[in-house]
PDB file of C-alpha atoms in Angstrom:
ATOM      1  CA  UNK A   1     135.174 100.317 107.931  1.00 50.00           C
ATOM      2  CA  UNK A   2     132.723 100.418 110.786  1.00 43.00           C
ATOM      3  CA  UNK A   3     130.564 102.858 109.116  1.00 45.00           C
ATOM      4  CA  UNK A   4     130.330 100.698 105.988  1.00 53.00           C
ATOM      5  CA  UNK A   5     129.318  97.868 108.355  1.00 41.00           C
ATOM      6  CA  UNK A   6     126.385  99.762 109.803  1.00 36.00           C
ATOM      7  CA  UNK A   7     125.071 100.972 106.385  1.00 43.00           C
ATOM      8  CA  UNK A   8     124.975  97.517 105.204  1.00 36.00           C
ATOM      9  CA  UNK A   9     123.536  95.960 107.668  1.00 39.00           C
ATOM     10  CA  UNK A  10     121.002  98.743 107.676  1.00 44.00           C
ATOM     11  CA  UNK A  11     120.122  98.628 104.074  1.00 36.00           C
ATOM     12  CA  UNK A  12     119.613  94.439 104.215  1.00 37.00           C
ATOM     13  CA  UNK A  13     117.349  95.218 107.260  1.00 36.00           C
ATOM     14  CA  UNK A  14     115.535  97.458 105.013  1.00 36.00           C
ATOM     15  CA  UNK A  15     115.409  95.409 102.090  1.00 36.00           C
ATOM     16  CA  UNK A  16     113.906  92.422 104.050  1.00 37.00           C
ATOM     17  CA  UNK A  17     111.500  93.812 105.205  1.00 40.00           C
ATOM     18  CA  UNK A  18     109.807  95.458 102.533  1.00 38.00           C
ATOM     19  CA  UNK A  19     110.094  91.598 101.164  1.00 38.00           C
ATOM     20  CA  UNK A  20     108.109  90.287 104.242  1.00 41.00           C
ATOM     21  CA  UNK A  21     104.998  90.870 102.023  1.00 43.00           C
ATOM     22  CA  UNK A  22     103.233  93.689 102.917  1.00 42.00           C
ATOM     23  CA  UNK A  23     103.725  92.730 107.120  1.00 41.00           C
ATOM     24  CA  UNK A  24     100.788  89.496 106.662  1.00 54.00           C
ATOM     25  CA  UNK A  25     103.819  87.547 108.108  1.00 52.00           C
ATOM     26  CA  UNK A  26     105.860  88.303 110.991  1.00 49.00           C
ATOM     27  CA  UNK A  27     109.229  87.129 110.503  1.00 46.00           C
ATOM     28  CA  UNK A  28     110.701  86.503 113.527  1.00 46.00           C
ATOM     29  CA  UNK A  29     108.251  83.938 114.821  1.00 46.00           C
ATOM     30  CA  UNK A  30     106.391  83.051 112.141  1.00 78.00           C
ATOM     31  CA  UNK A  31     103.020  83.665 112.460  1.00 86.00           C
ATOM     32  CA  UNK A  32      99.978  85.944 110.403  1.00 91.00           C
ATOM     33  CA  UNK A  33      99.276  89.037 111.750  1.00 91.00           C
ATOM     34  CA  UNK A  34      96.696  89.887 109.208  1.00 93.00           C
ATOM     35  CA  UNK A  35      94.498  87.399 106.825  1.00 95.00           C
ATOM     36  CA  UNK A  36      95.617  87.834 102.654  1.00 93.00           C
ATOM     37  CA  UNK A  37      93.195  89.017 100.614  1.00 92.00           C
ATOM     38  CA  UNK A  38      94.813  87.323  97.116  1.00 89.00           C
ATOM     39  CA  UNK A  39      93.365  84.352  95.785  1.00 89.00           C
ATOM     40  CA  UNK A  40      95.139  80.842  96.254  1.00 89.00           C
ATOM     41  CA  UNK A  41      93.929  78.139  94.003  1.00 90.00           C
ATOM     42  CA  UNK A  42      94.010  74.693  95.395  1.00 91.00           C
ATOM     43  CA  UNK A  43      96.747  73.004  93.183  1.00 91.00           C
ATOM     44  CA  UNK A  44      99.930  76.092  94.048  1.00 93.00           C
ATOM     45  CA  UNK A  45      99.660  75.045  97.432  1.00 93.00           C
ATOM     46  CA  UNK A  46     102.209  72.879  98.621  1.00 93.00           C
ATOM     47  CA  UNK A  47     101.310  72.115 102.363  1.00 91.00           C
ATOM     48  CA  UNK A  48      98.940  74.406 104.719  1.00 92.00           C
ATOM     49  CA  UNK A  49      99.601  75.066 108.717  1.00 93.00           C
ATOM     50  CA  UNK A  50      97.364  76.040 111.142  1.00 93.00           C
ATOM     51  CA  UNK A  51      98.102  78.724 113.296  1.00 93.00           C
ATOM     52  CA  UNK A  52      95.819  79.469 116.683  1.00 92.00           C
ATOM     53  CA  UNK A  53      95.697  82.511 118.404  1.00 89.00           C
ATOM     54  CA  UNK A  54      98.212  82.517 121.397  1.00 86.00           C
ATOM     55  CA  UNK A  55     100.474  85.205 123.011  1.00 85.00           C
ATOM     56  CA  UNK A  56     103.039  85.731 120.056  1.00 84.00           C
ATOM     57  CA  UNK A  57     100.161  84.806 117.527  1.00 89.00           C
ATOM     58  CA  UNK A  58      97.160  87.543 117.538  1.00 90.00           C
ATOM     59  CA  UNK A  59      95.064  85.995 115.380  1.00 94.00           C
ATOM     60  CA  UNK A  60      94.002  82.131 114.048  1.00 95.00           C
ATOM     61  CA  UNK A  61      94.905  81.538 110.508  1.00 95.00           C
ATOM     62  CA  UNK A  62      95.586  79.073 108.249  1.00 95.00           C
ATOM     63  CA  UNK A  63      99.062  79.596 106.392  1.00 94.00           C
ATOM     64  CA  UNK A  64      98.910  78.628 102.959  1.00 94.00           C
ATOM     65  CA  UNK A  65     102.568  77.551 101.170  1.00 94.00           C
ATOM     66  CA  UNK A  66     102.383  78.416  97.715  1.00 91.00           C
ATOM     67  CA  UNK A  67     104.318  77.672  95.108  1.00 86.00           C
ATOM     68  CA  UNK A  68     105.555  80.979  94.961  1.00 90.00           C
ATOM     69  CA  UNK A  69     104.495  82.787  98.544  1.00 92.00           C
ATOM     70  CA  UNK A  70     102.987  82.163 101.685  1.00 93.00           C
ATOM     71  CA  UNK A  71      99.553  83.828 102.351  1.00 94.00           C
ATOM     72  CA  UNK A  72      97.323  83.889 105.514  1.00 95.00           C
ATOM     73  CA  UNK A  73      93.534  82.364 105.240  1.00 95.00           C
ATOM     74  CA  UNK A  74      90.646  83.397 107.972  1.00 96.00           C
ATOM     75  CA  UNK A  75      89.986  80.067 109.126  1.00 95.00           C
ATOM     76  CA  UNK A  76      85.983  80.964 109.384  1.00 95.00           C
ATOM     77  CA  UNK A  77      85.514  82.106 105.921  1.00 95.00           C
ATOM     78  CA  UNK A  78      83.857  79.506 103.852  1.00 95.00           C
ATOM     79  CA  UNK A  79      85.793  79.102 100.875  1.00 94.00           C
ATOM     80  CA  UNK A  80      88.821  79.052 103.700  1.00 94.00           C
ATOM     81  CA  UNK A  81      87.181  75.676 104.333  1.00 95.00           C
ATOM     82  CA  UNK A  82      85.917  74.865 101.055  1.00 95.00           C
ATOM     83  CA  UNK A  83      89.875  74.560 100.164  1.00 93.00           C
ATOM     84  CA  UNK A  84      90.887  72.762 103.274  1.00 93.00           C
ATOM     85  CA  UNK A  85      88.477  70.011 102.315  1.00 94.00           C
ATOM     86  CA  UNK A  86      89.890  69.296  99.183  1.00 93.00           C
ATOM     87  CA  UNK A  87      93.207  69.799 100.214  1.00 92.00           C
ATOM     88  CA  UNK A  88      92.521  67.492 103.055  1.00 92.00           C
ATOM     89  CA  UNK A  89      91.241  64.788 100.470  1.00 92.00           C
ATOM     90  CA  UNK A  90      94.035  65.246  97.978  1.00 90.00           C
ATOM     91  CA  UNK A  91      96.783  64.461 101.225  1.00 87.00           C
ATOM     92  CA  UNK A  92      94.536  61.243 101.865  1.00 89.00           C
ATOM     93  CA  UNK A  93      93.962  60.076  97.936  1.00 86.00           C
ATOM     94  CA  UNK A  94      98.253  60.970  98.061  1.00 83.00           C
ATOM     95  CA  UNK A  95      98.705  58.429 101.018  1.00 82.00           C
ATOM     96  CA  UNK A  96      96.344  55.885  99.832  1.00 75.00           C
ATOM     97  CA  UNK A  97      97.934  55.936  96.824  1.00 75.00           C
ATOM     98  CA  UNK A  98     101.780  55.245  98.207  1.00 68.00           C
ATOM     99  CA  UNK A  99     100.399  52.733 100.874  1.00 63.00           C
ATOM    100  CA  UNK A 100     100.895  50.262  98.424  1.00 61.00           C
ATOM    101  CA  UNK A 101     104.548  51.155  97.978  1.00 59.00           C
ATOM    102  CA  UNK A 102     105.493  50.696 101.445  1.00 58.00           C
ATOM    103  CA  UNK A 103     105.942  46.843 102.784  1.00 59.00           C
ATOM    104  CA  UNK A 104     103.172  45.528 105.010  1.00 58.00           C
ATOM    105  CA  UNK A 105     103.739  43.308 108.173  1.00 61.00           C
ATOM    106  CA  UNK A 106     105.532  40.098 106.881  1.00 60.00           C
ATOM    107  CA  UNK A 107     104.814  40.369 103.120  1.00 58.00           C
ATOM    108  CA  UNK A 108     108.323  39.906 101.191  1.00 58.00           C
ATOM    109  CA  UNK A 109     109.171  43.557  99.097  1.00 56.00           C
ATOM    110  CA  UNK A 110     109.615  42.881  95.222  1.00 55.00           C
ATOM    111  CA  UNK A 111     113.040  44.246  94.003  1.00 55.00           C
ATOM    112  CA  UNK A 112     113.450  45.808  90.666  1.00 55.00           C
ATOM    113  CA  UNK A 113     113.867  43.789  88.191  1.00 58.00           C
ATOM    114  CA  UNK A 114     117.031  44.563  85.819  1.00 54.00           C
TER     115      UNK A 114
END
């Protein structure tokens, strides 16, 4: 029973990390340890981090959330920034947009009508 246990255990330890995608992320704290070289375009990302170099961190990156992985982006490379800009712009076009959804100061909120 024991030595089932172990095997288990030892084949999900495998299997999860040959899922970590190619070692870009490191799992246990969350942080790039290498910049992706796949392209991301600008509308599969979801939200973006950024990461700066500290003692469990070796490197600063930007970490991209995509709709179907997380990459790492050199923060110095120019298309890097090229896509932080517009991402940037679409979070503040977003929030302009539901501003006028939220009740300001003393204003009375409509209700739906039914």
């Amino acid at each position: 029973m024991l030595l089932q246990a172990v095997s288990v255990l030892s084949v999900t330890v495998v299997l999860l990390g040959s899922l970590e995608g190619k070692g870009v992320m490191q799992r246990d704290v969350q942080c790039c340890m290498r910049y992706s070289q796949d392209k991301v375009r600008t509308k599969d990302i979801l939200r973006f981090e950024v990461q700066t170099e500290g003692p469990d961190c070796s490197i600063p990156a930007i970490i991209l959330y995509t709709k179907k992985a997380v990459k790492c982006a050199d923060p110095r490379d120019r298309k890097v920034k090229r896509l932080l800009r517009k991402l940037v712009q679409r979070q503040r076009a977003k929030a302009h947009r539901t501003m006028w959804l939220q009740p300001h100061g003393n204003l009375p909120v409509m209700s739906k009508i039914q």
